[in-house]
Coordinates of C-alpha atoms in Angstrom, one line a residue:
Chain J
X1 CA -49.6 -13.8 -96.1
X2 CA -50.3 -16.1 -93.5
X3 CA -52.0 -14.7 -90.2
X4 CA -54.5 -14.8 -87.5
X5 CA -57.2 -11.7 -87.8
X6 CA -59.2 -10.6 -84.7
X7 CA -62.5 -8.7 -84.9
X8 CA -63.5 -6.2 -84.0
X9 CA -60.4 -4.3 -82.7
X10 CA -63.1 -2.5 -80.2
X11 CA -66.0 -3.7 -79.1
X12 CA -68.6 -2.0 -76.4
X13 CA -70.8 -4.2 -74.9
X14 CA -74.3 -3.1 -72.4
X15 CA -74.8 -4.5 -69.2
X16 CA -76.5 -8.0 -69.5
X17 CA -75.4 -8.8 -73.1
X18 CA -73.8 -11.5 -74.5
X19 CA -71.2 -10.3 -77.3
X20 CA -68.9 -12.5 -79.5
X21 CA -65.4 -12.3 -80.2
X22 CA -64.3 -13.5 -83.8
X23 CA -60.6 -15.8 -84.2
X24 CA -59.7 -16.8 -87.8
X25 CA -56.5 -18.3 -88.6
X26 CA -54.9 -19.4 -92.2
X27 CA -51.5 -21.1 -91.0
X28 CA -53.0 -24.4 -90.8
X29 CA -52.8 -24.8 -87.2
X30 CA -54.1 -27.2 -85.0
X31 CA -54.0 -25.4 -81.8
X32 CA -56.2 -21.9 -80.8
X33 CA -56.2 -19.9 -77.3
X34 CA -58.0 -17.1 -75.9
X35 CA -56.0 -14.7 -73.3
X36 CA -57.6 -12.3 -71.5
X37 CA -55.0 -9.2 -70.2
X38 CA -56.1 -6.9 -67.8
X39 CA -53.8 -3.5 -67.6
X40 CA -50.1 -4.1 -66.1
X41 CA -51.1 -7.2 -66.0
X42 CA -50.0 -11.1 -67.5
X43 CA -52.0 -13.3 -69.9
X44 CA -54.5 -15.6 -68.3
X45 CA -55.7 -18.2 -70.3
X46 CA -59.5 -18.4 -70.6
X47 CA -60.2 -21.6 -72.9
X48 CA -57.8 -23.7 -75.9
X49 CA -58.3 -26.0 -78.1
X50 CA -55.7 -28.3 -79.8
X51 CA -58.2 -30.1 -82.4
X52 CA -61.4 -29.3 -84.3
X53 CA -64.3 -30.1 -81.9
X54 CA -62.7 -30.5 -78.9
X55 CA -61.4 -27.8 -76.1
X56 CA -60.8 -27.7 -72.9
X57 CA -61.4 -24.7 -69.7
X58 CA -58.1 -22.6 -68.7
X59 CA -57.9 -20.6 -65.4
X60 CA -60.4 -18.1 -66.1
X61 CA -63.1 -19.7 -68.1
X62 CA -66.2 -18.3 -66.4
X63 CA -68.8 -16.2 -67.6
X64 CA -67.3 -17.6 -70.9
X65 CA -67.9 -19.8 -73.8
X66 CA -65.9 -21.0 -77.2
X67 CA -66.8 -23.3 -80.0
X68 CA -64.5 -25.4 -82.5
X69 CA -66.5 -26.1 -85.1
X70 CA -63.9 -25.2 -88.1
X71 CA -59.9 -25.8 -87.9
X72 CA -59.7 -21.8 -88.8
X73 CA -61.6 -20.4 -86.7
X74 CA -62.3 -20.1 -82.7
X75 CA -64.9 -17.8 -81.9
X76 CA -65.4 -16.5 -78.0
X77 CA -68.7 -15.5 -76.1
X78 CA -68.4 -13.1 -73.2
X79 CA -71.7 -13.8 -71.6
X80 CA -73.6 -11.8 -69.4
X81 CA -72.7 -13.9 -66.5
X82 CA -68.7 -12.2 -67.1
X83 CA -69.2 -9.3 -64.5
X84 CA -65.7 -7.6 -65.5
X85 CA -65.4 -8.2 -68.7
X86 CA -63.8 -5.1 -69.7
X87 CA -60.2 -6.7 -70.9
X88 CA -57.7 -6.7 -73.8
X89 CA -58.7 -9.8 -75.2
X90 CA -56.2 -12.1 -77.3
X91 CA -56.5 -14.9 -79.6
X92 CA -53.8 -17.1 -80.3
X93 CA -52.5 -20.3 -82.3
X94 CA -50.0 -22.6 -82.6
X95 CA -48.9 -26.1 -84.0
X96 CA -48.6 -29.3 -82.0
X97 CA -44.9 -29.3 -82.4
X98 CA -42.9 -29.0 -79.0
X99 CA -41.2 -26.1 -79.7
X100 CA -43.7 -23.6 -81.7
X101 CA -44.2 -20.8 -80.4
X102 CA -48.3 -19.3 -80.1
X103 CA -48.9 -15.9 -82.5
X104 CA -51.3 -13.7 -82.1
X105 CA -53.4 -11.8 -83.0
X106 CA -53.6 -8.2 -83.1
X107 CA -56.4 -8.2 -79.8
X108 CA -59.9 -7.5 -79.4
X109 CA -61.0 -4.2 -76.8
X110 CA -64.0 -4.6 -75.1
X111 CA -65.3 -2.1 -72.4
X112 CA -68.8 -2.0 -70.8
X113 CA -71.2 1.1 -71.8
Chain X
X1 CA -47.0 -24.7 -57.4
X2 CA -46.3 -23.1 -60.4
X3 CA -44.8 -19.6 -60.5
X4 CA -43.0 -17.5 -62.9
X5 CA -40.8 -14.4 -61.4
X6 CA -39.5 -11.6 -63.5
X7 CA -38.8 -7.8 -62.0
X8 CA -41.9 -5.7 -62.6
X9 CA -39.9 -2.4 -64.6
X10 CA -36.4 -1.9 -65.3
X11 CA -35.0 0.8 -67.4
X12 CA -31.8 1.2 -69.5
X13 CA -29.9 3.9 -71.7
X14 CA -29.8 3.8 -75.6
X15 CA -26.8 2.0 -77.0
X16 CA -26.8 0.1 -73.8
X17 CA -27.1 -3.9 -72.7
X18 CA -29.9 -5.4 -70.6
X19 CA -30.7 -8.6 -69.3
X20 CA -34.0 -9.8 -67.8
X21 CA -34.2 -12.4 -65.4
X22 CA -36.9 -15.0 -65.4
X23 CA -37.2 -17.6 -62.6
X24 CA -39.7 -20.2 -62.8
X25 CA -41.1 -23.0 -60.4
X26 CA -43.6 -25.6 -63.0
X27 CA -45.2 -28.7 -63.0
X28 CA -42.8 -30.3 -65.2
X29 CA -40.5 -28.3 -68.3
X30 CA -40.8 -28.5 -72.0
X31 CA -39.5 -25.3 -73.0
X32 CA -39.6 -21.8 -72.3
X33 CA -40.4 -18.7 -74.5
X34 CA -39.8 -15.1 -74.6
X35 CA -42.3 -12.5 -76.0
X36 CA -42.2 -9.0 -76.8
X37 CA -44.9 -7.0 -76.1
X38 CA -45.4 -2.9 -77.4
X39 CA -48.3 -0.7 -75.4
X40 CA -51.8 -1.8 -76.6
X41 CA -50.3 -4.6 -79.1
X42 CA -49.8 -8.4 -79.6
X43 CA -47.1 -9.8 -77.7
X44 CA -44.1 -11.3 -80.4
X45 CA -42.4 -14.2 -80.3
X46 CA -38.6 -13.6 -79.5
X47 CA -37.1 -16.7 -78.7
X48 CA -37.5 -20.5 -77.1
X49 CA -35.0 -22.6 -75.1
X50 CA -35.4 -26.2 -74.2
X51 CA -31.6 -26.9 -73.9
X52 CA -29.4 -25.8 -71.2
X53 CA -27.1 -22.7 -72.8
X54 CA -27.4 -19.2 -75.2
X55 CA -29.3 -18.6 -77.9
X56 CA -28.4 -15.5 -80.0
X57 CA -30.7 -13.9 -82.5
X58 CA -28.8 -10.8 -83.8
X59 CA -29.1 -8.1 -81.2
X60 CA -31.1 -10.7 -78.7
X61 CA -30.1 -14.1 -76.9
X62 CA -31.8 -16.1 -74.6
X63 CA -30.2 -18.2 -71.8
X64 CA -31.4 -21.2 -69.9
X65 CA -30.4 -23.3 -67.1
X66 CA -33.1 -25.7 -66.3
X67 CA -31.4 -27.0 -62.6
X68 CA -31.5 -23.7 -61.5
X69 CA -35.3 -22.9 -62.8
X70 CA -34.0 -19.7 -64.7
X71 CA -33.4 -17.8 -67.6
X72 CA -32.8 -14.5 -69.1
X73 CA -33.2 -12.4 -72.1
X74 CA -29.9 -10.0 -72.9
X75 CA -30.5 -6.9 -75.2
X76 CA -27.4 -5.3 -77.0
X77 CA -27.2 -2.0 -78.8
X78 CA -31.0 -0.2 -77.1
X79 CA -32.2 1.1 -79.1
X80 CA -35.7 3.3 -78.3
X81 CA -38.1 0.6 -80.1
X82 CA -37.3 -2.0 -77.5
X83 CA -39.1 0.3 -74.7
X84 CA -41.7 -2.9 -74.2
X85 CA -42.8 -5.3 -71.4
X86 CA -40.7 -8.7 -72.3
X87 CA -43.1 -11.9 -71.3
X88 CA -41.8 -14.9 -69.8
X89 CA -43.3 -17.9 -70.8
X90 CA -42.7 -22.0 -69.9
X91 CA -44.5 -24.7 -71.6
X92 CA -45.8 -27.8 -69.2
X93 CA -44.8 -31.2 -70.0
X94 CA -46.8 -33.7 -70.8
X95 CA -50.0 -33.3 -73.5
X96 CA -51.3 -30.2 -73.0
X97 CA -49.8 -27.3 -75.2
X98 CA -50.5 -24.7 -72.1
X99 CA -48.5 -22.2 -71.3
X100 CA -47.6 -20.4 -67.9
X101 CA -47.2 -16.6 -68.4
X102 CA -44.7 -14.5 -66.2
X103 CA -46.3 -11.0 -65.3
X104 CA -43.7 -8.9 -67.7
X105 CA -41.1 -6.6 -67.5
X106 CA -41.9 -3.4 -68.2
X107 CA -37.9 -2.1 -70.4
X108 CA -37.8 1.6 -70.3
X109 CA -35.2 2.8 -73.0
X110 CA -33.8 6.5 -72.4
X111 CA -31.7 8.3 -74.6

C-alpha cells in the first residue's frame, strides 16, 4: 500500500541539540510539507517543496532546516536555534494537480527533556 | 489579508445533523478542502470544492459559494466516531501549492 511513514512517532530532544525528523513517501509525488501543530491549535506551515532539490520557507521556518535530495523523501532538522520546539509535527505530500488533496502522515512528537 | 474563520467547538446529539461554517478572506482562490482530524492523529482528507454548489460523499457534503467567501461541511446520521476537530483549508491561486489552514472546529458528538 501506498503511504507516507513518519519516524519516530516520539522523539525527546535535550536542550541545545539538533534532532532530525524522517518523511518518506511511495505515491510518487512531487510535492512534500512540514506542519508544525501546537495543542488547540491550526497547522502552520514550516517549509515545502514541490520538486526534488528545490524548496521554499513557509510562515514558521526558523530555527529550521529541510533538504530534497530524493523525490521520496523530505527529512526536517529542528535545530537548536528552535527555542519551542516541543510540537506535533506533520509531514505531508501531494501532487501538482489543482485539486489533490495533501495526506499525511501519521505525525512525529517531540518534547524537550 | 488572508483569514480563515470557523467556530472554535460546537457540539451535537447522535443520529443528529451538523453543519460547520467556514468563512475565508485569500489572496486569490483555487479551491478549498475539508479535513478530519481525531485527538493526537493525522488530519483526513474529507472533501474539495472549486465550483460554486454541494458536494455529497455518503453521510458528508461540502458546500461552496465563492462570492460570499464561504463554505460548510454538513454531517448526517452522528454518529460517536465523528467527535473530531474538522479543518478548513483554501488553496492560493497562482503557482504555489500552499495551503491556508482555518484553526478547527472542535465536533463534540453526545449520545
Amino acid at each position: 500500500d501506498g503511504g507516507i511513514t513518519q519516524s519516530p512517532k516520539y522523539l525527546f530532544r535535550k536542550e541545545g541539540q539538533n534532532v532530525t525528523l524522517s518523511c518518506e513517501q511511495n505515491l510518487n509525488h512531487d510535492a512534500m510539507y512540514w506542519y508544525r501543530q501546537d495543542p488547540g491549535q491550526g497547522l502552520r506551515l514550516i517549509y515545502y517543496s514541490q520538486i526534488v532539490n528545490d524548496f521554499q520557507k513557509g510562515d514558521i521556518a526558523e530555527g529550521y532546516s529541510v533538504s530534497r535530495e530524493k523525490k521520496e523523501s523530505f527529512p526536517l532538522t529542528v535545530t537548536s536555534a528552535q527555542k519551542n520546539p516541543t510540537a506535533f509535527y506533520l509531514c505531508a505530500s501531494s501532487t501538482n494537480r489543482g485539486g489533490e488533496p495533501q495526506h499525511f502522515g501519521d505525525g512525529t512528537r517531540l518534547s524537550i527533556l | 489579508g488572508q483569514n480563515i474563520d470557523q467556530p472554535t467547538e460546537m457540539t451535537a446529539t447522535e443520529g443528529a445533523i451538523v453543519q460547520i461554517n467556514c468563512t475565508y478572506q485569500t489572496s486569490g482562490f483555487n479551491g478549498l478542502f475539508w479535513y478530519q482530524q481525531h485527538a493526537g492523529e493525522a488530519p483526513t482528507f474529507l472533501s474539495y470544492n472549486v465550483l460554486d454548489g454541494l458536494e455529497e460523499k455518503g453521510r458528508f457534503s461540502s458546500f461552496l459559494s465563492r462570492s460570499k467567501g464561504y463554505s460548510y461541511l454538513l454531517l448526517k446520521e452522528l454518529q460517536m466516531k465523528d467527535s473530531a476537530s474538522y479543518l478548513c483549508a483554501v488553496k492560493e491561486a497562482g503557482n504555489n501549492r500552499k495551503l491556508i489552514w482555518g484553526l478547527g472546529t472542535s465536533l463534540a458528538v453526545n449520545p
